[in-house]
mmCIF file of C-alpha atoms in Angstrom:
data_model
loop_
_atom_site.group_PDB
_atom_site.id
_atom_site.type_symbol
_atom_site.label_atom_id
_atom_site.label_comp_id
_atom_site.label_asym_id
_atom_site.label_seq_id
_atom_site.Cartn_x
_atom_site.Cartn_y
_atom_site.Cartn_z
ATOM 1 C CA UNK A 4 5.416 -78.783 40.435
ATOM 2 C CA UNK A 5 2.194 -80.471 39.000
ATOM 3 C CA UNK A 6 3.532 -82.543 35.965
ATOM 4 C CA UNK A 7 0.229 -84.915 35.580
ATOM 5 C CA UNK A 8 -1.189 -83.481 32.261
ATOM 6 C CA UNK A 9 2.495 -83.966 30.713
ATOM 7 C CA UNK A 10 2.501 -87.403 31.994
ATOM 8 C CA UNK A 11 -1.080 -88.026 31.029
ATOM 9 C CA UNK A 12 -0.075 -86.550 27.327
ATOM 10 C CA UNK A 13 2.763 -89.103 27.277
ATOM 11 C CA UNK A 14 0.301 -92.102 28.191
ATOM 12 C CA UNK A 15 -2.146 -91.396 25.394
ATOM 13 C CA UNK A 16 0.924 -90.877 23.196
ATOM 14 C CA UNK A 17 2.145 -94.217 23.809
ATOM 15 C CA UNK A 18 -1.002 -95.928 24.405
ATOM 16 C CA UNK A 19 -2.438 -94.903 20.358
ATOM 17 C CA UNK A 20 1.065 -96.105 19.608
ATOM 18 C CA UNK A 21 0.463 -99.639 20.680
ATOM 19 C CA UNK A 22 -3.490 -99.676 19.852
ATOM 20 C CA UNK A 23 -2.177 -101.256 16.792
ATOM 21 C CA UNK A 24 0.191 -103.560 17.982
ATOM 22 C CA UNK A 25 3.126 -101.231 16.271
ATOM 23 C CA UNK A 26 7.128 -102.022 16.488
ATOM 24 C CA UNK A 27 8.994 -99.313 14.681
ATOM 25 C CA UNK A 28 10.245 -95.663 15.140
ATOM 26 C CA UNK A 29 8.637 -94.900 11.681
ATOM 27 C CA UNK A 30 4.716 -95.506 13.593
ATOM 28 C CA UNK A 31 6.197 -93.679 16.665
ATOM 29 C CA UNK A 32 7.052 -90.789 14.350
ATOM 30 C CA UNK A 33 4.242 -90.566 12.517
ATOM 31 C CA UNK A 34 1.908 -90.792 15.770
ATOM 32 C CA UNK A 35 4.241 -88.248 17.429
ATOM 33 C CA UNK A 36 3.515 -86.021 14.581
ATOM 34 C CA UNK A 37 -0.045 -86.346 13.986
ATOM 35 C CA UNK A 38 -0.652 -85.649 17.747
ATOM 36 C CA UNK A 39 1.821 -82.744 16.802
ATOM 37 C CA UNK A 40 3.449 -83.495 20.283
ATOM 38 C CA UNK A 41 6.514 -81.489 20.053
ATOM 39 C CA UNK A 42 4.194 -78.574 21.211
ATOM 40 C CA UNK A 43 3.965 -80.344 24.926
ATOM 41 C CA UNK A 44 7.829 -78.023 25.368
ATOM 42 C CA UNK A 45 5.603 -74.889 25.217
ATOM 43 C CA UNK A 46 4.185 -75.247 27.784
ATOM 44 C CA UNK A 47 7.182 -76.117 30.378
ATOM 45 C CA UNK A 48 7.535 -74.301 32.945
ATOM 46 C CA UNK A 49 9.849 -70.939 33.475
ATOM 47 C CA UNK A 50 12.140 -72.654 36.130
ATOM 48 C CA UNK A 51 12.933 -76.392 37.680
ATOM 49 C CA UNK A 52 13.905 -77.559 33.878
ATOM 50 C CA UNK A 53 15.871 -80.007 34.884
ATOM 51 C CA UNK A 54 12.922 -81.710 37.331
ATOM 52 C CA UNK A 55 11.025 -81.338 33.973
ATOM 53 C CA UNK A 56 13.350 -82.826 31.405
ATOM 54 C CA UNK A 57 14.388 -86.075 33.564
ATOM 55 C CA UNK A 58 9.880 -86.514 35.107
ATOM 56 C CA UNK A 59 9.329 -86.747 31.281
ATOM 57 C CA UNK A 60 11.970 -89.097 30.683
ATOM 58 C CA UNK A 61 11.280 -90.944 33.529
ATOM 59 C CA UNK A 62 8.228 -91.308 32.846
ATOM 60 C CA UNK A 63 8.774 -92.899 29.348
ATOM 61 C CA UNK A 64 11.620 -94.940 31.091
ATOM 62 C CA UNK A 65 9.156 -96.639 33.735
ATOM 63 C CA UNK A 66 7.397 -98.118 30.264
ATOM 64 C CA UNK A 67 9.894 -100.153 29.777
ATOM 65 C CA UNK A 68 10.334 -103.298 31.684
ATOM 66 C CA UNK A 69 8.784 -106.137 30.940
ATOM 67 C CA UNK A 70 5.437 -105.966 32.924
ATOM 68 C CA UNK A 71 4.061 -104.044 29.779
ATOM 69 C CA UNK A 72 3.743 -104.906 26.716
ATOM 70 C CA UNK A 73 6.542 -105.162 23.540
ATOM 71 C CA UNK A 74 4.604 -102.583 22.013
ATOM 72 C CA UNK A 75 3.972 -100.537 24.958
ATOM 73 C CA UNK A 76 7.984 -101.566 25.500
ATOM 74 C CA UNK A 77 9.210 -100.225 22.615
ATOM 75 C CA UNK A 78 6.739 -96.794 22.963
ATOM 76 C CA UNK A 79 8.169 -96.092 26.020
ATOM 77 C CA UNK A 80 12.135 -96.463 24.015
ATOM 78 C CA UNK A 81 10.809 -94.351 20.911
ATOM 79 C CA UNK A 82 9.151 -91.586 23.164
ATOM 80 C CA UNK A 83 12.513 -91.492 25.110
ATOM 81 C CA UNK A 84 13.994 -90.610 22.034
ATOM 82 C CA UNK A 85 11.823 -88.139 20.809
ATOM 83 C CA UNK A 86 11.646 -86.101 23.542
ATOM 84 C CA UNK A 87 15.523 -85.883 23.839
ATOM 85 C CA UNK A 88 16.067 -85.351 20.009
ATOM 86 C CA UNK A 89 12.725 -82.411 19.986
ATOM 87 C CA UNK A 90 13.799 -80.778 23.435
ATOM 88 C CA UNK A 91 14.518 -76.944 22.814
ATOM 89 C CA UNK A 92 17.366 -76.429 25.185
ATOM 90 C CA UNK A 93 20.553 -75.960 24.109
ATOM 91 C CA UNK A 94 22.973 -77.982 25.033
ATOM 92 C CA UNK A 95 20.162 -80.922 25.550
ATOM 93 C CA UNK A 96 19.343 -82.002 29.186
ATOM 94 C CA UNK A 97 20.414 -85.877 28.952
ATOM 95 C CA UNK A 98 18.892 -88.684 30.136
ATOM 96 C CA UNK A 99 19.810 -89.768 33.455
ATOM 97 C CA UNK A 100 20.292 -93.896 33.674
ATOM 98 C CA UNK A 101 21.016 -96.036 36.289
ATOM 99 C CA UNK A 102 22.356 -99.215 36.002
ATOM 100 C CA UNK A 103 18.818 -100.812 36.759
ATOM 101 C CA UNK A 104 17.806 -98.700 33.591
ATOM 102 C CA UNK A 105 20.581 -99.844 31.589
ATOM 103 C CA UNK A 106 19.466 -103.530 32.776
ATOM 104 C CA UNK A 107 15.887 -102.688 31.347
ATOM 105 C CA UNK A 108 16.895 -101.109 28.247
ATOM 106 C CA UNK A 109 19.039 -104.682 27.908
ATOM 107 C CA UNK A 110 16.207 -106.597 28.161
ATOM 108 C CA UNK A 111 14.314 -104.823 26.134
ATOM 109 C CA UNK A 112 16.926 -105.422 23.329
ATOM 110 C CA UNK A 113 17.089 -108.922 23.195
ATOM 111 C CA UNK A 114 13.034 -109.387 23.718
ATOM 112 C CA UNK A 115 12.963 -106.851 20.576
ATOM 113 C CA UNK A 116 15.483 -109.127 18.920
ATOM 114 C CA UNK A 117 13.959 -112.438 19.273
ATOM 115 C CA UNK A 118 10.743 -110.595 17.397
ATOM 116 C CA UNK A 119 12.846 -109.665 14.654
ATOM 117 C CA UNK A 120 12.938 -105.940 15.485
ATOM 118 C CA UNK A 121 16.458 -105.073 14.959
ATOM 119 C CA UNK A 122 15.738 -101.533 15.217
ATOM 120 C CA UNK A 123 15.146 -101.651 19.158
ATOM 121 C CA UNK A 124 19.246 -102.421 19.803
ATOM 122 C CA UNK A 125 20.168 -100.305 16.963
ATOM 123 C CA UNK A 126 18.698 -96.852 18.101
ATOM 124 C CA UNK A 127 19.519 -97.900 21.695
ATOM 125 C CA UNK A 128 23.727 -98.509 20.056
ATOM 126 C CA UNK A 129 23.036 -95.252 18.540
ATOM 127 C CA UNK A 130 21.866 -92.922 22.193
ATOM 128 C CA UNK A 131 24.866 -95.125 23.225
ATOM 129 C CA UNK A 132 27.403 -93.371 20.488
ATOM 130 C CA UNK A 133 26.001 -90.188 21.062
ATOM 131 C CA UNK A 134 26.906 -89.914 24.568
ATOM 132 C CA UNK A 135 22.904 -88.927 25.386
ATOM 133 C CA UNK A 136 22.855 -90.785 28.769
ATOM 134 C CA UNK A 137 23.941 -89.443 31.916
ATOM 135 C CA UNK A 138 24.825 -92.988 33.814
ATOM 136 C CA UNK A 139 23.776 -93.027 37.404
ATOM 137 C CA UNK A 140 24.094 -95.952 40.029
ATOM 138 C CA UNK A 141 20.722 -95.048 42.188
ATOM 139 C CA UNK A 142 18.019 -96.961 40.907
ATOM 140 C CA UNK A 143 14.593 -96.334 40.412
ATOM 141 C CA UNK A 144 13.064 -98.773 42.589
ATOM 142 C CA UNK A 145 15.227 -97.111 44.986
ATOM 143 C CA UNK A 146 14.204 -93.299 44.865
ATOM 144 C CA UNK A 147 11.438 -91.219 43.301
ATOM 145 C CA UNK A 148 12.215 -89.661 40.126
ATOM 146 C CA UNK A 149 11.867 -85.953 42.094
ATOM 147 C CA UNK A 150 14.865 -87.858 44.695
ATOM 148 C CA UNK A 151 16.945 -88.391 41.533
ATOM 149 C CA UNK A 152 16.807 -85.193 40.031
ATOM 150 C CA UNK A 153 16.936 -83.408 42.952
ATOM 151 C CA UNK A 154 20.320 -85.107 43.656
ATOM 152 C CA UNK A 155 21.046 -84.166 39.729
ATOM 153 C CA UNK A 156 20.294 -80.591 39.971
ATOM 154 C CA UNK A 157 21.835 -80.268 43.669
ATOM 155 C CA UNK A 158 25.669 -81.722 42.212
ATOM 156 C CA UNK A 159 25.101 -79.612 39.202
ATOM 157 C CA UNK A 160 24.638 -76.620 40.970
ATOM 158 C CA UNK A 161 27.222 -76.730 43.587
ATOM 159 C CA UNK A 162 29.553 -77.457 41.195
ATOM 160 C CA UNK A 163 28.323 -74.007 39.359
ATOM 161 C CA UNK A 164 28.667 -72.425 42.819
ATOM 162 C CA UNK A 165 32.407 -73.401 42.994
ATOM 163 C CA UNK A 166 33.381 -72.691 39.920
ATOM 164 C CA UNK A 167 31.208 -69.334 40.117
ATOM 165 C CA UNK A 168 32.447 -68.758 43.775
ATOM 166 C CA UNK A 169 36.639 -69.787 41.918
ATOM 167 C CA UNK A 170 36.185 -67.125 39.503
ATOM 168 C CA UNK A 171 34.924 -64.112 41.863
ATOM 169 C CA UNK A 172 38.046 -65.020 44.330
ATOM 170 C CA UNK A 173 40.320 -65.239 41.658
ATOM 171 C CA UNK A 174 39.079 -61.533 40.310
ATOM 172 C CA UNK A 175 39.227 -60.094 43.664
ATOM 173 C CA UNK A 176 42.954 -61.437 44.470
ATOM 174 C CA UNK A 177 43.618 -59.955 40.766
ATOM 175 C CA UNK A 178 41.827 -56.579 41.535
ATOM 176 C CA UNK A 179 44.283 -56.463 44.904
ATOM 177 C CA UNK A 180 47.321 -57.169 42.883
ATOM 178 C CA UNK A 181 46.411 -54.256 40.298
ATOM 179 C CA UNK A 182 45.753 -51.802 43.447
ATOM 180 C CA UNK A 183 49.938 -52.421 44.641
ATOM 181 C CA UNK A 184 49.685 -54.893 46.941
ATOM 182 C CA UNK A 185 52.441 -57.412 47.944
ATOM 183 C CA UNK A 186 52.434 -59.974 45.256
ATOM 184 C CA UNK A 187 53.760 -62.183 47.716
ATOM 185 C CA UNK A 188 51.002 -62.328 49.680
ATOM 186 C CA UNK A 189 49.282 -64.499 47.227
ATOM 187 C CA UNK A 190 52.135 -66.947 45.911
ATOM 188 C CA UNK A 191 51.165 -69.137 48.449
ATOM 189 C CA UNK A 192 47.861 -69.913 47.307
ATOM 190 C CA UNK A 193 47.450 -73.838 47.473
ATOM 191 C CA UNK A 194 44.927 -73.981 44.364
ATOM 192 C CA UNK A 195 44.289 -77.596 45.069
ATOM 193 C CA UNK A 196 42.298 -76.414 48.135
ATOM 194 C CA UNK A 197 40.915 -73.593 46.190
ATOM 195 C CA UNK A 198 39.375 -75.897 43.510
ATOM 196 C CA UNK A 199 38.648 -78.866 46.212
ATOM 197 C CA UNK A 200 40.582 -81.830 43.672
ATOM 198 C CA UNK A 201 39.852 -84.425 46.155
ATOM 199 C CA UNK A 202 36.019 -83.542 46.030
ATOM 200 C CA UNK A 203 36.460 -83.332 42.382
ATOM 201 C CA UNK A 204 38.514 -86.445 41.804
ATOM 202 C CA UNK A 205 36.555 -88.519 43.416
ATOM 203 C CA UNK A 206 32.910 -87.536 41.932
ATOM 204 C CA UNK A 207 34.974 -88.171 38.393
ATOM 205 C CA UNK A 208 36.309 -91.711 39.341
ATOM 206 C CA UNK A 209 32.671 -92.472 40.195
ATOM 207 C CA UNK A 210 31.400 -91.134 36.911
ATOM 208 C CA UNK A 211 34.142 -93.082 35.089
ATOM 209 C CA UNK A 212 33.091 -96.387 37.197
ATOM 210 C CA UNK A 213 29.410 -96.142 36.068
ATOM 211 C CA UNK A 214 30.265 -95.545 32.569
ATOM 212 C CA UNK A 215 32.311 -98.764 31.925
ATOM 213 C CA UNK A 216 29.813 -100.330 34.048
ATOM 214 C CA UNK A 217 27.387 -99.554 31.809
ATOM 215 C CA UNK A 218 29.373 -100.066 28.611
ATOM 216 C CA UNK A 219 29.996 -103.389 29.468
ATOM 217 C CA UNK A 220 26.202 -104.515 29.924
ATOM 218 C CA UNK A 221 25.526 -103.086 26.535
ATOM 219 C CA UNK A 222 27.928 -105.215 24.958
ATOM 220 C CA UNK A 223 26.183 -108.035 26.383
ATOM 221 C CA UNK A 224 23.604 -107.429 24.105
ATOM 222 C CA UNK A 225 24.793 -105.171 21.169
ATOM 223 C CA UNK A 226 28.243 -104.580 19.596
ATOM 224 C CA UNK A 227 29.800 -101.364 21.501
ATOM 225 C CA UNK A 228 33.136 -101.277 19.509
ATOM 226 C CA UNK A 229 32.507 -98.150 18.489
ATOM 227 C CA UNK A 230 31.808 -96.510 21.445
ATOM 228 C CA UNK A 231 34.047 -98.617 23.829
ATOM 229 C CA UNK A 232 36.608 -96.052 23.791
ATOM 230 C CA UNK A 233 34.183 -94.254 25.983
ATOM 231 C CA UNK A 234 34.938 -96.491 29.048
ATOM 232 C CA UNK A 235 38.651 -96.741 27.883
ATOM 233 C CA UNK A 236 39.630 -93.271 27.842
ATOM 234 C CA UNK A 237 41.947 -93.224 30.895
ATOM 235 C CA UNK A 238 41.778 -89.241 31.442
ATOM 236 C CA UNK A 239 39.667 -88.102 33.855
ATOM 237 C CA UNK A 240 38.440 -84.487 34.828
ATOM 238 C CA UNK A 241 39.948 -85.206 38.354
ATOM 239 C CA UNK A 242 43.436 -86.067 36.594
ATOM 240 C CA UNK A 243 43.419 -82.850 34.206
ATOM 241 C CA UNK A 244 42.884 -80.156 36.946
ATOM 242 C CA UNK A 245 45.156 -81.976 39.266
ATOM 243 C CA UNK A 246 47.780 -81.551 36.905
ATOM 244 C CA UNK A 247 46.809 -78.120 36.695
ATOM 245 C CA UNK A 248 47.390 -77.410 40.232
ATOM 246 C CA UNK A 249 50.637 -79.172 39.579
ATOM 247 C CA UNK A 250 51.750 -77.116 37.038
ATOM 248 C CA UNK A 251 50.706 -73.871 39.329
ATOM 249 C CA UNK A 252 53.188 -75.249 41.620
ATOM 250 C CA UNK A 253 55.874 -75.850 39.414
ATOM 251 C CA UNK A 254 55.368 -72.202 38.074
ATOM 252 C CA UNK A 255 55.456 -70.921 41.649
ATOM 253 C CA UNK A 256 58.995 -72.232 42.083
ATOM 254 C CA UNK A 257 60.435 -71.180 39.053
ATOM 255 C CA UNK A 258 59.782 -67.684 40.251
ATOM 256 C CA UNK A 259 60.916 -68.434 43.632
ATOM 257 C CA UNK A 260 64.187 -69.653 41.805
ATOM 258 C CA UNK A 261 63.816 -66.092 39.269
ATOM 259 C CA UNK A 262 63.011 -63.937 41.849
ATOM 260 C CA UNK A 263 65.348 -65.096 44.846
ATOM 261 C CA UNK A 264 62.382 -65.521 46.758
ATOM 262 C CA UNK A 265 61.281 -68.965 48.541
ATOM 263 C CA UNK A 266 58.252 -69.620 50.857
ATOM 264 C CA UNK A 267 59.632 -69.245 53.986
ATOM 265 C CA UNK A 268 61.087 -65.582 52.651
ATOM 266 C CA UNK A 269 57.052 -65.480 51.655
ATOM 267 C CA UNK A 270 55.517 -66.579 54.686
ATOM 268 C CA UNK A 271 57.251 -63.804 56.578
ATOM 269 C CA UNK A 272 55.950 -61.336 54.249
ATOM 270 C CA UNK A 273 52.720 -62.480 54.779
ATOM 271 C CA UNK A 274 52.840 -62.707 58.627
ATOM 272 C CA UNK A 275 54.057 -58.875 58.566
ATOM 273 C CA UNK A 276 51.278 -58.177 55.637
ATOM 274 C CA UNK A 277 48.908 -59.147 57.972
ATOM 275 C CA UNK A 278 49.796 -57.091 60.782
ATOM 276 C CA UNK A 279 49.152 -54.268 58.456
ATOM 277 C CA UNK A 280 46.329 -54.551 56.297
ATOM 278 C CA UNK A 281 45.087 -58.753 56.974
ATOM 279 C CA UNK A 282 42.132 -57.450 59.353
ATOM 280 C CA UNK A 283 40.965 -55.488 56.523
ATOM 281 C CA UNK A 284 41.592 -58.348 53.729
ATOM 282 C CA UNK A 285 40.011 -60.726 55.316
ATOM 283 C CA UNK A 286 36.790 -59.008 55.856
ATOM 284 C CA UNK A 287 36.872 -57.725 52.555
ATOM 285 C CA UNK A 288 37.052 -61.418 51.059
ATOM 286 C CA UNK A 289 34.168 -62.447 54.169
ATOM 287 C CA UNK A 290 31.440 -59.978 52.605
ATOM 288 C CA UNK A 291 32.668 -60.989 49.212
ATOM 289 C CA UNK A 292 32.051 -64.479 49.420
ATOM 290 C CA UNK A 293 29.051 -64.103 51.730
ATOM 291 C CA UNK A 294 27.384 -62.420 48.439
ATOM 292 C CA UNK A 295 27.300 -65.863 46.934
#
């Protein structure tokens, strides 16, 4: 995907931005709007929209450091902003941030600070509060921007597949119930294996890790009381669904208890249920989750 006339549209953007030596999201706004730039969504393209959202912001990100100048700086911050806040998506791709970015946007801060322009650290406190920033801990000295979101797009969409893939199985074992079949047959579903918690519980850990992380170089530079509940919140996705599979259990034995079965009694049912009809089930559920 050719993304050089966006890119080029965000240099001039930036670049009439600091012609005049300007420091403020007022000038940034008033340049975005004169160039009437929110029109640069219509012409994104029909698929890849997350490659698009995070080149873009990429792109205003790698303004940033402090080879450019504090105008040129700050354009880069303001742009960042813009695009996120003017994006037509719904909900709003966020901006993915490693902690080399974070380290940037830091600096950037403080240099805006010792100029007297308070509203650098103030609009960055505010993405902060509003939970824009997808934290990451690959920099990006250390992989393309296409790398990055490629890895982005690839964890979001296996994590569709499973929970796509989840939902079909759980139909089809509900479909086989409905058509008579032995209930038992299914009570021994482990659902921590169907949902793969350990795959999940670890990718939330990690997420959990790079947001304190990054909470905690903010407050370096900024005051983060307001949003340092963020890093504090000691639930995790991981934790939730475990306890979910938990609770399946739990329900299982009350109706072994109920019921008088147990899952030995079960197993055996099984064992003779597939003698009968498991050839069958099995390559029933094979095409089924071939399809996907």
């Amino acid at each position: 995907m050719d993304l050089s006339s966006f890119k080029l549209d965000i240099d001039e953007l930036i670049n009439e931005f600091a012609e005049g030596e300007s420091a403020t999201l007022v000038d940034m706004k008033r340049v975005w709007l004169s160039r009437k730039f929110s029109y640069i969504y219509e012409a994104r393209p029909s698929s890849n929209l997350v490659f698009f959202m995070q080149s873009l912001y990429a792109h205003s990100i790698s303004y940033m450091p402090d080879t450019a100048s504090l105008s040129h700086r700050l354009g880069g911050l303001y742009c960042l902003y813009c695009l996120y806040e003017t994006q037509p998506f719904k909900p709003p791709f966020k901006i993915y941030l490693s902690l080399g970015d974070l380290k940037t946007l830091k600096d950037l801060a403080a240099n805006a600070n010792e100029k007297g322009i308070k509203v650098a650290s103030a609009l960055i406190k505010r993405m902060l509060d509003r939970k824009i920033f997808l934290f990451g801990f690959v920099d990006i000295n250390e992989s393309s921007a296409r790398e990055r979101v490629n890895d982005l797009a690839d964890l979001q969409n296996a994590r569709i597949q499973v929970a796509y893939n989840n939902t079909l199985f759980l139909l089809f074992l509900l479909n086989r119930l409905l058509a008579n079949s032995r209930i038992e047959h299914f009570l021994h579903m482990d659902m921590g294996m169907e949902l793969d918690l350990k795959g999940l519980s670890k990718i939330s850990a990690e997420y959990a890790k790079a947001k304190k992380l990054a909470i905690e170089e903010a407050s370096k530079v900024m005051d983060v009381q307001d949003i340092k509940h963020v890093s504090e919140d000691k639930t995790i996705i991981g934790d939730v669904v475990n306890k979910s599979a938990d609770d399946w259990n739990a329900q299982k034995e009350v109706f072994y208890r109920k019921t008088g079965l147990n899952q030995h009694h079960t197993a055996e049912h099984q064992q003779d249920y597939n003698e009968d009809s498991g050839d069958d089930f099995n390559l029933e559920l094979e095409q089924l989750l071939s399809q996907t």
